[in-house]
Amino acid sequence: MEKLPKGGVLTIIVIVAALILLFKSVVTIDSGHAGVLYQLGGGVDPESEPLGEGINFVAPWNSVIDYEVRQQELPEKMSVLSSNGLDIKLDASVLYQPDYKNLSRLHKEKGKEYISRVLQPAIRSAARSVVGRYTPEQLYSSKRDAIQDEIFEETKKIVEPQYIQLNNILIRDVTLPPTIKEAIERKLKQEQESLEYEFRLVTAEKEAQKVRIEAQGKADANKILSASLTDKILQDKGIDATIKLSESQNSKVIVIGSGDSGMPIILGNQ
């Protein structure tokens, strides 16, 4: 077997070394991710642009720190105190992502542990501050949306200057001490029953008012009618009725005098 010339061996070594350097110089960034360049001897330049998706070429002696830059969810369960000192448990979801433009600065100042170093302390501090302004009754019923918005705004003020983009905070559940929850539910039930009773009273009063108005209308009508019926009118109507009865083929009319009112008295039939 013939030996390779020294020049050929050297060439192969150079080619292999070049291939190794080439492969080490190629960095692929996945979709939804970005890279922070760490330069040997210089570290991370906070003003540098992050490396985008796809293939990136870097010097083989440098390294790239990978970050997910799309929206992520952080489930967070917290125990906080209400305005009257009762223990309230919140179950929340925090929707966030690193500030892409300031990704190098985020890594330089906070590192990849920015969630535990910045985001979690901020959300817990904001939740304690906000919930401490409300009573358990307000937390249980009408104020939940307002509390969610206030926690979001206070957390946002803390994390955005530290290169974290806060998209939303969703309060999934508010858990009160069992005795407090039962007392609130009893109170709400009593209030509902009271409202229903008041509604029935109002309905009954309106119905009674309607009956009174109808009765008054009938009384007024009868009063007007009575005032218009004079003795002369009644006598004329009586005469008309007597004439109609006398004309009937099924009646036999006998006039036997006149009544107190001067009207004929009609007796008999057939």
PDB file of C-alpha atoms in Angstrom:
ATOM      1  CA  MET A   1       0.000   0.000   0.000  1.00  0.00           C
ATOM      2  CA  GLU A   2       1.464   3.268  -1.059  1.00  0.00           C
ATOM      3  CA  LYS A   3       1.771   6.014   1.466  1.00  0.00           C
ATOM      4  CA  LEU A   4       0.199   9.387   0.799  1.00  0.00           C
ATOM      5  CA  PRO A   5       2.658  12.132   0.200  1.00  0.00           C
ATOM      6  CA  LYS A   6       3.145  14.554   3.041  1.00  0.00           C
ATOM      7  CA  GLY A   7       1.486  17.254   1.017  1.00  0.00           C
ATOM      8  CA  GLY A   8      -1.619  15.099   0.545  1.00  0.00           C
ATOM      9  CA  VAL A   9      -1.935  14.379   4.263  1.00  0.00           C
ATOM     10  CA  LEU A  10      -1.647  18.046   5.054  1.00  0.00           C
ATOM     11  CA  THR A  11      -4.317  18.849   2.486  1.00  0.00           C
ATOM     12  CA  ILE A  12      -6.694  16.326   4.033  1.00  0.00           C
ATOM     13  CA  ILE A  13      -6.075  17.762   7.494  1.00  0.00           C
ATOM     14  CA  VAL A  14      -6.770  21.254   6.240  1.00  0.00           C
ATOM     15  CA  ILE A  15      -9.977  20.137   4.516  1.00  0.00           C
ATOM     16  CA  VAL A  16     -11.238  18.320   7.626  1.00  0.00           C
ATOM     17  CA  ALA A  17     -10.390  21.293   9.814  1.00  0.00           C
ATOM     18  CA  ALA A  18     -12.150  23.599   7.382  1.00  0.00           C
ATOM     19  CA  LEU A  19     -15.257  21.405   7.416  1.00  0.00           C
ATOM     20  CA  ILE A  20     -15.284  21.333  11.195  1.00  0.00           C
ATOM     21  CA  LEU A  21     -14.956  25.091  11.350  1.00  0.00           C
ATOM     22  CA  LEU A  22     -17.685  25.447   8.738  1.00  0.00           C
ATOM     23  CA  PHE A  23     -20.124  23.262  10.641  1.00  0.00           C
ATOM     24  CA  LYS A  24     -19.329  25.060  13.869  1.00  0.00           C
ATOM     25  CA  SER A  25     -19.911  28.377  12.137  1.00  0.00           C
ATOM     26  CA  VAL A  26     -23.424  27.462  10.979  1.00  0.00           C
ATOM     27  CA  VAL A  27     -26.190  28.081  13.548  1.00  0.00           C
ATOM     28  CA  THR A  28     -29.808  27.264  12.743  1.00  0.00           C
ATOM     29  CA  ILE A  29     -32.517  29.193  14.613  1.00  0.00           C
ATOM     30  CA  ASP A  30     -35.925  27.480  14.836  1.00  0.00           C
ATOM     31  CA  SER A  31     -39.219  29.162  14.000  1.00  0.00           C
ATOM     32  CA  GLY A  32     -40.471  31.353  16.827  1.00  0.00           C
ATOM     33  CA  HIS A  33     -36.965  31.646  18.287  1.00  0.00           C
ATOM     34  CA  ALA A  34     -34.087  34.122  18.126  1.00  0.00           C
ATOM     35  CA  GLY A  35     -30.435  33.988  19.091  1.00  0.00           C
ATOM     36  CA  VAL A  36     -28.173  36.205  21.190  1.00  0.00           C
ATOM     37  CA  LEU A  37     -24.554  36.243  20.040  1.00  0.00           C
ATOM     38  CA  TYR A  38     -21.889  35.705  22.703  1.00  0.00           C
ATOM     39  CA  GLN A  39     -18.464  36.755  21.444  1.00  0.00           C
ATOM     40  CA  LEU A  40     -15.339  35.229  22.893  1.00  0.00           C
ATOM     41  CA  GLY A  41     -13.488  37.942  24.750  1.00  0.00           C
ATOM     42  CA  GLY A  42     -16.284  40.486  24.402  1.00  0.00           C
ATOM     43  CA  GLY A  43     -19.388  38.781  25.748  1.00  0.00           C
ATOM     44  CA  VAL A  44     -22.829  39.985  24.711  1.00  0.00           C
ATOM     45  CA  ASP A  45     -23.160  43.378  23.085  1.00  0.00           C
ATOM     46  CA  PRO A  46     -26.459  44.800  24.473  1.00  0.00           C
ATOM     47  CA  GLU A  47     -26.876  46.932  21.349  1.00  0.00           C
ATOM     48  CA  SER A  48     -26.570  44.005  18.918  1.00  0.00           C
ATOM     49  CA  GLU A  49     -29.523  42.762  16.891  1.00  0.00           C
ATOM     50  CA  PRO A  50     -30.727  39.223  17.679  1.00  0.00           C
ATOM     51  CA  LEU A  51     -30.102  36.464  15.161  1.00  0.00           C
ATOM     52  CA  GLY A  52     -33.315  35.633  13.271  1.00  0.00           C
ATOM     53  CA  GLU A  53     -34.877  32.355  12.155  1.00  0.00           C
ATOM     54  CA  GLY A  54     -33.037  30.123   9.718  1.00  0.00           C
ATOM     55  CA  ILE A  55     -29.321  29.679   9.025  1.00  0.00           C
ATOM     56  CA  ASN A  56     -26.835  32.112  10.562  1.00  0.00           C
ATOM     57  CA  PHE A  57     -23.050  32.150  10.177  1.00  0.00           C
ATOM     58  CA  VAL A  58     -20.965  33.034  13.222  1.00  0.00           C
ATOM     59  CA  ALA A  59     -17.293  32.717  14.046  1.00  0.00           C
ATOM     60  CA  PRO A  60     -16.610  29.213  15.378  1.00  0.00           C
ATOM     61  CA  TRP A  61     -15.152  30.580  18.618  1.00  0.00           C
ATOM     62  CA  ASN A  62     -18.378  32.459  19.384  1.00  0.00           C
ATOM     63  CA  SER A  63     -21.619  30.938  20.683  1.00  0.00           C
ATOM     64  CA  VAL A  64     -25.347  31.638  20.335  1.00  0.00           C
ATOM     65  CA  ILE A  65     -27.902  31.593  23.175  1.00  0.00           C
ATOM     66  CA  ASP A  66     -31.345  30.509  21.962  1.00  0.00           C
ATOM     67  CA  TYR A  67     -34.541  32.291  23.134  1.00  0.00           C
ATOM     68  CA  GLU A  68     -38.181  31.578  22.355  1.00  0.00           C
ATOM     69  CA  VAL A  69     -39.662  34.920  21.316  1.00  0.00           C
ATOM     70  CA  ARG A  70     -43.291  34.015  20.565  1.00  0.00           C
ATOM     71  CA  GLN A  71     -46.076  34.368  23.147  1.00  0.00           C
ATOM     72  CA  GLN A  72     -45.822  31.995  26.082  1.00  0.00           C
ATOM     73  CA  GLU A  73     -48.070  31.177  29.049  1.00  0.00           C
ATOM     74  CA  LEU A  74     -46.987  31.191  32.671  1.00  0.00           C
ATOM     75  CA  PRO A  75     -49.522  29.533  35.039  1.00  0.00           C
ATOM     76  CA  GLU A  76     -49.349  31.196  38.414  1.00  0.00           C
ATOM     77  CA  LYS A  77     -51.090  30.294  41.677  1.00  0.00           C
ATOM     78  CA  MET A  78     -50.867  32.924  44.392  1.00  0.00           C
ATOM     79  CA  SER A  79     -51.996  33.359  47.972  1.00  0.00           C
ATOM     80  CA  VAL A  80     -52.804  36.990  48.823  1.00  0.00           C
ATOM     81  CA  LEU A  81     -54.716  38.904  51.504  1.00  0.00           C
ATOM     82  CA  SER A  82     -57.948  40.842  51.030  1.00  0.00           C
ATOM     83  CA  SER A  83     -58.592  44.285  52.547  1.00  0.00           C
ATOM     84  CA  ASN A  84     -59.848  42.691  55.789  1.00  0.00           C
ATOM     85  CA  GLY A  85     -56.902  40.294  56.073  1.00  0.00           C
ATOM     86  CA  LEU A  86     -58.502  37.090  54.763  1.00  0.00           C
ATOM     87  CA  ASP A  87     -56.437  34.634  52.734  1.00  0.00           C
ATOM     88  CA  ILE A  88     -57.466  34.623  49.051  1.00  0.00           C
ATOM     89  CA  LYS A  89     -56.072  32.228  46.455  1.00  0.00           C
ATOM     90  CA  LEU A  90     -55.751  33.330  42.839  1.00  0.00           C
ATOM     91  CA  ASP A  91     -55.264  31.022  39.859  1.00  0.00           C
ATOM     92  CA  ALA A  92     -53.963  33.053  36.925  1.00  0.00           C
ATOM     93  CA  SER A  93     -52.391  32.737  33.489  1.00  0.00           C
ATOM     94  CA  VAL A  94     -49.753  35.251  32.432  1.00  0.00           C
ATOM     95  CA  LEU A  95     -49.281  35.712  28.677  1.00  0.00           C
ATOM     96  CA  TYR A  96     -45.886  37.195  27.834  1.00  0.00           C
ATOM     97  CA  GLN A  97     -42.899  37.160  25.502  1.00  0.00           C
ATOM     98  CA  PRO A  98     -39.433  38.700  25.565  1.00  0.00           C
ATOM     99  CA  ASP A  99     -38.989  42.073  23.889  1.00  0.00           C
ATOM    100  CA  TYR A 100     -37.438  41.022  20.574  1.00  0.00           C
ATOM    101  CA  LYS A 101     -35.625  44.279  19.875  1.00  0.00           C
ATOM    102  CA  ASN A 102     -34.015  44.262  23.310  1.00  0.00           C
ATOM    103  CA  LEU A 103     -33.278  40.541  23.485  1.00  0.00           C
ATOM    104  CA  SER A 104     -29.497  41.050  23.792  1.00  0.00           C
ATOM    105  CA  ARG A 105     -30.016  43.571  26.595  1.00  0.00           C
ATOM    106  CA  LEU A 106     -32.435  41.191  28.345  1.00  0.00           C
ATOM    107  CA  HIS A 107     -29.824  38.419  28.281  1.00  0.00           C
ATOM    108  CA  LYS A 108     -27.054  40.768  29.366  1.00  0.00           C
ATOM    109  CA  GLU A 109     -28.969  42.132  32.373  1.00  0.00           C
ATOM    110  CA  LYS A 110     -31.384  39.340  33.373  1.00  0.00           C
ATOM    111  CA  GLY A 111     -30.293  36.138  31.658  1.00  0.00           C
ATOM    112  CA  LYS A 112     -32.449  33.205  30.569  1.00  0.00           C
ATOM    113  CA  GLU A 113     -33.931  33.041  34.085  1.00  0.00           C
ATOM    114  CA  TYR A 114     -35.772  36.333  33.521  1.00  0.00           C
ATOM    115  CA  ILE A 115     -39.104  34.645  34.318  1.00  0.00           C
ATOM    116  CA  SER A 116     -38.146  33.790  37.887  1.00  0.00           C
ATOM    117  CA  ARG A 117     -36.018  36.917  38.335  1.00  0.00           C
ATOM    118  CA  VAL A 118     -38.460  39.497  36.979  1.00  0.00           C
ATOM    119  CA  LEU A 119     -41.861  38.264  35.803  1.00  0.00           C
ATOM    120  CA  GLN A 120     -42.963  36.096  38.732  1.00  0.00           C
ATOM    121  CA  PRO A 121     -41.980  38.594  41.468  1.00  0.00           C
ATOM    122  CA  ALA A 122     -43.735  41.363  39.518  1.00  0.00           C
ATOM    123  CA  ILE A 123     -47.038  39.495  39.110  1.00  0.00           C
ATOM    124  CA  ARG A 124     -47.057  38.455  42.770  1.00  0.00           C
ATOM    125  CA  SER A 125     -46.317  41.960  43.983  1.00  0.00           C
ATOM    126  CA  ALA A 126     -49.051  43.450  41.775  1.00  0.00           C
ATOM    127  CA  ALA A 127     -51.581  40.819  42.880  1.00  0.00           C
ATOM    128  CA  ARG A 128     -50.911  41.515  46.575  1.00  0.00           C
ATOM    129  CA  SER A 129     -51.240  45.253  46.006  1.00  0.00           C
ATOM    130  CA  VAL A 130     -54.485  45.050  44.022  1.00  0.00           C
ATOM    131  CA  VAL A 131     -56.324  42.352  45.988  1.00  0.00           C
ATOM    132  CA  GLY A 132     -55.499  44.170  49.226  1.00  0.00           C
ATOM    133  CA  ARG A 133     -57.841  46.982  48.145  1.00  0.00           C
ATOM    134  CA  TYR A 134     -60.953  44.787  47.922  1.00  0.00           C
ATOM    135  CA  THR A 135     -63.221  42.807  50.238  1.00  0.00           C
ATOM    136  CA  PRO A 136     -63.965  39.090  49.674  1.00  0.00           C
ATOM    137  CA  GLU A 137     -67.485  39.998  48.530  1.00  0.00           C
ATOM    138  CA  GLN A 138     -66.093  42.224  45.775  1.00  0.00           C
ATOM    139  CA  LEU A 139     -63.572  39.582  44.722  1.00  0.00           C
ATOM    140  CA  TYR A 140     -66.293  36.943  44.551  1.00  0.00           C
ATOM    141  CA  SER A 141     -68.772  38.888  42.452  1.00  0.00           C
ATOM    142  CA  SER A 142     -68.639  42.146  40.570  1.00  0.00           C
ATOM    143  CA  LYS A 143     -65.005  43.225  40.781  1.00  0.00           C
ATOM    144  CA  ARG A 144     -63.208  40.244  39.234  1.00  0.00           C
ATOM    145  CA  ASP A 145     -62.740  41.866  35.801  1.00  0.00           C
ATOM    146  CA  ALA A 146     -61.582  45.119  37.361  1.00  0.00           C
ATOM    147  CA  ILE A 147     -59.070  43.272  39.542  1.00  0.00           C
ATOM    148  CA  GLN A 148     -57.735  41.401  36.505  1.00  0.00           C
ATOM    149  CA  ASP A 149     -57.209  44.656  34.608  1.00  0.00           C
ATOM    150  CA  GLU A 150     -55.541  46.375  37.564  1.00  0.00           C
ATOM    151  CA  ILE A 151     -53.111  43.482  38.130  1.00  0.00           C
ATOM    152  CA  PHE A 152     -52.226  43.564  34.429  1.00  0.00           C
ATOM    153  CA  GLU A 153     -51.545  47.306  34.423  1.00  0.00           C
ATOM    154  CA  GLU A 154     -49.411  47.214  37.575  1.00  0.00           C
ATOM    155  CA  THR A 155     -47.388  44.219  36.378  1.00  0.00           C
ATOM    156  CA  LYS A 156     -46.877  45.828  32.979  1.00  0.00           C
ATOM    157  CA  LYS A 157     -45.362  48.929  34.586  1.00  0.00           C
ATOM    158  CA  ILE A 158     -42.792  46.724  36.324  1.00  0.00           C
ATOM    159  CA  VAL A 159     -41.767  44.316  33.538  1.00  0.00           C
ATOM    160  CA  GLU A 160     -41.821  46.421  30.363  1.00  0.00           C
ATOM    161  CA  PRO A 161     -38.838  48.593  31.392  1.00  0.00           C
ATOM    162  CA  GLN A 162     -37.019  45.286  31.959  1.00  0.00           C
ATOM    163  CA  TYR A 163     -37.488  44.126  28.350  1.00  0.00           C
ATOM    164  CA  ILE A 164     -40.468  41.786  28.861  1.00  0.00           C
ATOM    165  CA  GLN A 165     -43.603  42.261  26.755  1.00  0.00           C
ATOM    166  CA  LEU A 166     -46.730  41.543  28.825  1.00  0.00           C
ATOM    167  CA  ASN A 167     -49.734  40.656  26.639  1.00  0.00           C
ATOM    168  CA  ASN A 168     -52.425  39.730  29.152  1.00  0.00           C
ATOM    169  CA  ILE A 169     -53.202  38.360  32.603  1.00  0.00           C
ATOM    170  CA  LEU A 170     -56.230  36.090  32.956  1.00  0.00           C
ATOM    171  CA  ILE A 171     -57.700  35.324  36.385  1.00  0.00           C
ATOM    172  CA  ARG A 172     -59.089  31.795  36.034  1.00  0.00           C
ATOM    173  CA  ASP A 173     -60.310  31.336  39.586  1.00  0.00           C
ATOM    174  CA  VAL A 174     -60.657  33.154  42.903  1.00  0.00           C
ATOM    175  CA  THR A 175     -60.863  30.845  45.930  1.00  0.00           C
ATOM    176  CA  LEU A 176     -62.193  32.206  49.214  1.00  0.00           C
ATOM    177  CA  PRO A 177     -62.136  30.506  52.631  1.00  0.00           C
ATOM    178  CA  PRO A 178     -65.120  28.073  52.713  1.00  0.00           C
ATOM    179  CA  THR A 179     -66.912  29.824  55.596  1.00  0.00           C
ATOM    180  CA  ILE A 180     -66.636  33.212  53.879  1.00  0.00           C
ATOM    181  CA  LYS A 181     -67.852  31.788  50.576  1.00  0.00           C
ATOM    182  CA  GLU A 182     -70.889  30.185  52.231  1.00  0.00           C
ATOM    183  CA  ALA A 183     -71.739  33.423  54.059  1.00  0.00           C
ATOM    184  CA  ILE A 184     -71.520  35.422  50.828  1.00  0.00           C
ATOM    185  CA  GLU A 185     -73.718  32.915  48.986  1.00  0.00           C
ATOM    186  CA  ARG A 186     -76.344  33.069  51.772  1.00  0.00           C
ATOM    187  CA  LYS A 187     -76.307  36.848  51.652  1.00  0.00           C
ATOM    188  CA  LEU A 188     -76.701  36.893  47.869  1.00  0.00           C
ATOM    189  CA  LYS A 189     -79.586  34.396  48.112  1.00  0.00           C
ATOM    190  CA  GLN A 190     -81.350  36.521  50.722  1.00  0.00           C
ATOM    191  CA  GLU A 191     -80.908  39.634  48.595  1.00  0.00           C
ATOM    192  CA  GLN A 192     -82.372  37.812  45.594  1.00  0.00           C
ATOM    193  CA  GLU A 193     -85.366  36.604  47.626  1.00  0.00           C
ATOM    194  CA  SER A 194     -85.911  40.139  48.938  1.00  0.00           C
ATOM    195  CA  LEU A 195     -85.893  41.525  45.393  1.00  0.00           C
ATOM    196  CA  GLU A 196     -88.410  38.878  44.295  1.00  0.00           C
ATOM    197  CA  TYR A 197     -90.696  39.716  47.248  1.00  0.00           C
ATOM    198  CA  GLU A 198     -90.543  43.429  46.464  1.00  0.00           C
ATOM    199  CA  PHE A 199     -91.391  42.649  42.838  1.00  0.00           C
ATOM    200  CA  ARG A 200     -94.461  40.661  43.913  1.00  0.00           C
ATOM    201  CA  LEU A 201     -95.587  43.520  46.180  1.00  0.00           C
ATOM    202  CA  VAL A 202     -95.257  46.050  43.386  1.00  0.00           C
ATOM    203  CA  THR A 203     -97.161  43.766  40.988  1.00  0.00           C
ATOM    204  CA  ALA A 204     -99.974  43.232  43.521  1.00  0.00           C
ATOM    205  CA  GLU A 205    -100.217  46.974  44.200  1.00  0.00           C
ATOM    206  CA  LYS A 206    -100.474  47.706  40.467  1.00  0.00           C
ATOM    207  CA  GLU A 207    -103.228  45.090  40.090  1.00  0.00           C
ATOM    208  CA  ALA A 208    -105.150  46.537  43.056  1.00  0.00           C
ATOM    209  CA  GLN A 209    -104.797  50.028  41.610  1.00  0.00           C
ATOM    210  CA  LYS A 210    -106.203  48.759  38.306  1.00  0.00           C
ATOM    211  CA  VAL A 211    -109.242  47.240  40.076  1.00  0.00           C
ATOM    212  CA  ARG A 212    -109.824  50.473  42.008  1.00  0.00           C
ATOM    213  CA  ILE A 213    -109.706  52.525  38.826  1.00  0.00           C
ATOM    214  CA  GLU A 214    -112.174  50.215  37.066  1.00  0.00           C
ATOM    215  CA  ALA A 215    -114.549  50.264  40.047  1.00  0.00           C
ATOM    216  CA  GLN A 216    -114.353  54.039  40.280  1.00  0.00           C
ATOM    217  CA  GLY A 217    -115.092  54.294  36.566  1.00  0.00           C
ATOM    218  CA  LYS A 218    -118.205  52.132  36.901  1.00  0.00           C
ATOM    219  CA  ALA A 219    -119.393  54.102  39.927  1.00  0.00           C
ATOM    220  CA  ASP A 220    -118.948  57.380  38.087  1.00  0.00           C
ATOM    221  CA  ALA A 221    -120.845  56.010  35.073  1.00  0.00           C
ATOM    222  CA  ASN A 222    -123.759  54.845  37.237  1.00  0.00           C
ATOM    223  CA  LYS A 223    -123.791  58.184  39.004  1.00  0.00           C
ATOM    224  CA  ILE A 224    -124.034  60.046  35.709  1.00  0.00           C
ATOM    225  CA  LEU A 225    -126.733  57.663  34.426  1.00  0.00           C
ATOM    226  CA  SER A 226    -128.815  58.010  37.611  1.00  0.00           C
ATOM    227  CA  ALA A 227    -128.628  61.768  37.419  1.00  0.00           C
ATOM    228  CA  SER A 228    -129.922  61.725  33.826  1.00  0.00           C
ATOM    229  CA  LEU A 229    -132.925  59.412  34.505  1.00  0.00           C
ATOM    230  CA  THR A 230    -135.753  61.831  35.516  1.00  0.00           C
ATOM    231  CA  ASP A 231    -139.311  60.663  36.397  1.00  0.00           C
ATOM    232  CA  LYS A 232    -140.582  61.876  33.040  1.00  0.00           C
ATOM    233  CA  ILE A 233    -137.972  59.810  31.125  1.00  0.00           C
ATOM    234  CA  LEU A 234    -138.743  56.717  33.218  1.00  0.00           C
ATOM    235  CA  GLN A 235    -142.494  57.158  32.596  1.00  0.00           C
ATOM    236  CA  ASP A 236    -141.988  57.430  28.825  1.00  0.00           C
ATOM    237  CA  LYS A 237    -139.845  54.303  28.788  1.00  0.00           C
ATOM    238  CA  GLY A 238    -142.482  52.460  30.834  1.00  0.00           C
ATOM    239  CA  ILE A 239    -145.204  53.423  28.351  1.00  0.00           C
ATOM    240  CA  ASP A 240    -143.082  52.188  25.457  1.00  0.00           C
ATOM    241  CA  ALA A 241    -142.526  48.868  27.230  1.00  0.00           C
ATOM    242  CA  THR A 242    -146.273  48.520  27.973  1.00  0.00           C
ATOM    243  CA  ILE A 243    -147.177  49.097  24.354  1.00  0.00           C
ATOM    244  CA  LYS A 244    -144.741  46.422  23.196  1.00  0.00           C
ATOM    245  CA  LEU A 245    -146.143  43.932  25.710  1.00  0.00           C
ATOM    246  CA  SER A 246    -149.748  44.658  24.641  1.00  0.00           C
ATOM    247  CA  GLU A 247    -148.823  43.993  21.024  1.00  0.00           C
ATOM    248  CA  SER A 248    -147.479  40.553  21.819  1.00  0.00           C
ATOM    249  CA  GLN A 249    -149.675  37.698  20.464  1.00  0.00           C
ATOM    250  CA  ASN A 250    -148.750  35.466  23.391  1.00  0.00           C
ATOM    251  CA  SER A 251    -149.956  37.829  26.080  1.00  0.00           C
ATOM    252  CA  LYS A 252    -153.397  38.875  27.259  1.00  0.00           C
ATOM    253  CA  VAL A 253    -153.396  42.420  28.549  1.00  0.00           C
ATOM    254  CA  ILE A 254    -155.766  43.559  31.316  1.00  0.00           C
ATOM    255  CA  VAL A 255    -155.583  47.125  32.553  1.00  0.00           C
ATOM    256  CA  ILE A 256    -156.829  47.303  36.117  1.00  0.00           C
ATOM    257  CA  GLY A 257    -155.851  50.751  37.053  1.00  0.00           C
ATOM    258  CA  SER A 258    -152.618  52.528  37.480  1.00  0.00           C
ATOM    259  CA  GLY A 259    -149.696  52.119  39.841  1.00  0.00           C
ATOM    260  CA  ASP A 260    -148.162  54.683  42.179  1.00  0.00           C
ATOM    261  CA  SER A 261    -146.157  56.050  39.324  1.00  0.00           C
ATOM    262  CA  GLY A 262    -149.214  56.500  37.104  1.00  0.00           C
ATOM    263  CA  MET A 263    -148.211  53.583  34.881  1.00  0.00           C
ATOM    264  CA  PRO A 264    -150.793  50.987  33.745  1.00  0.00           C
ATOM    265  CA  ILE A 265    -150.561  47.565  35.441  1.00  0.00           C
ATOM    266  CA  ILE A 266    -150.488  44.673  32.962  1.00  0.00           C
ATOM    267  CA  LEU A 267    -151.631  41.202  34.174  1.00  0.00           C
ATOM    268  CA  GLY A 268    -152.224  37.799  32.613  1.00  0.00           C
ATOM    269  CA  ASN A 269    -150.806  35.840  29.688  1.00  0.00           C
ATOM    270  CA  GLN A 270    -152.045  33.534  26.913  1.00  0.00           C
TER     271      GLN A 270
END
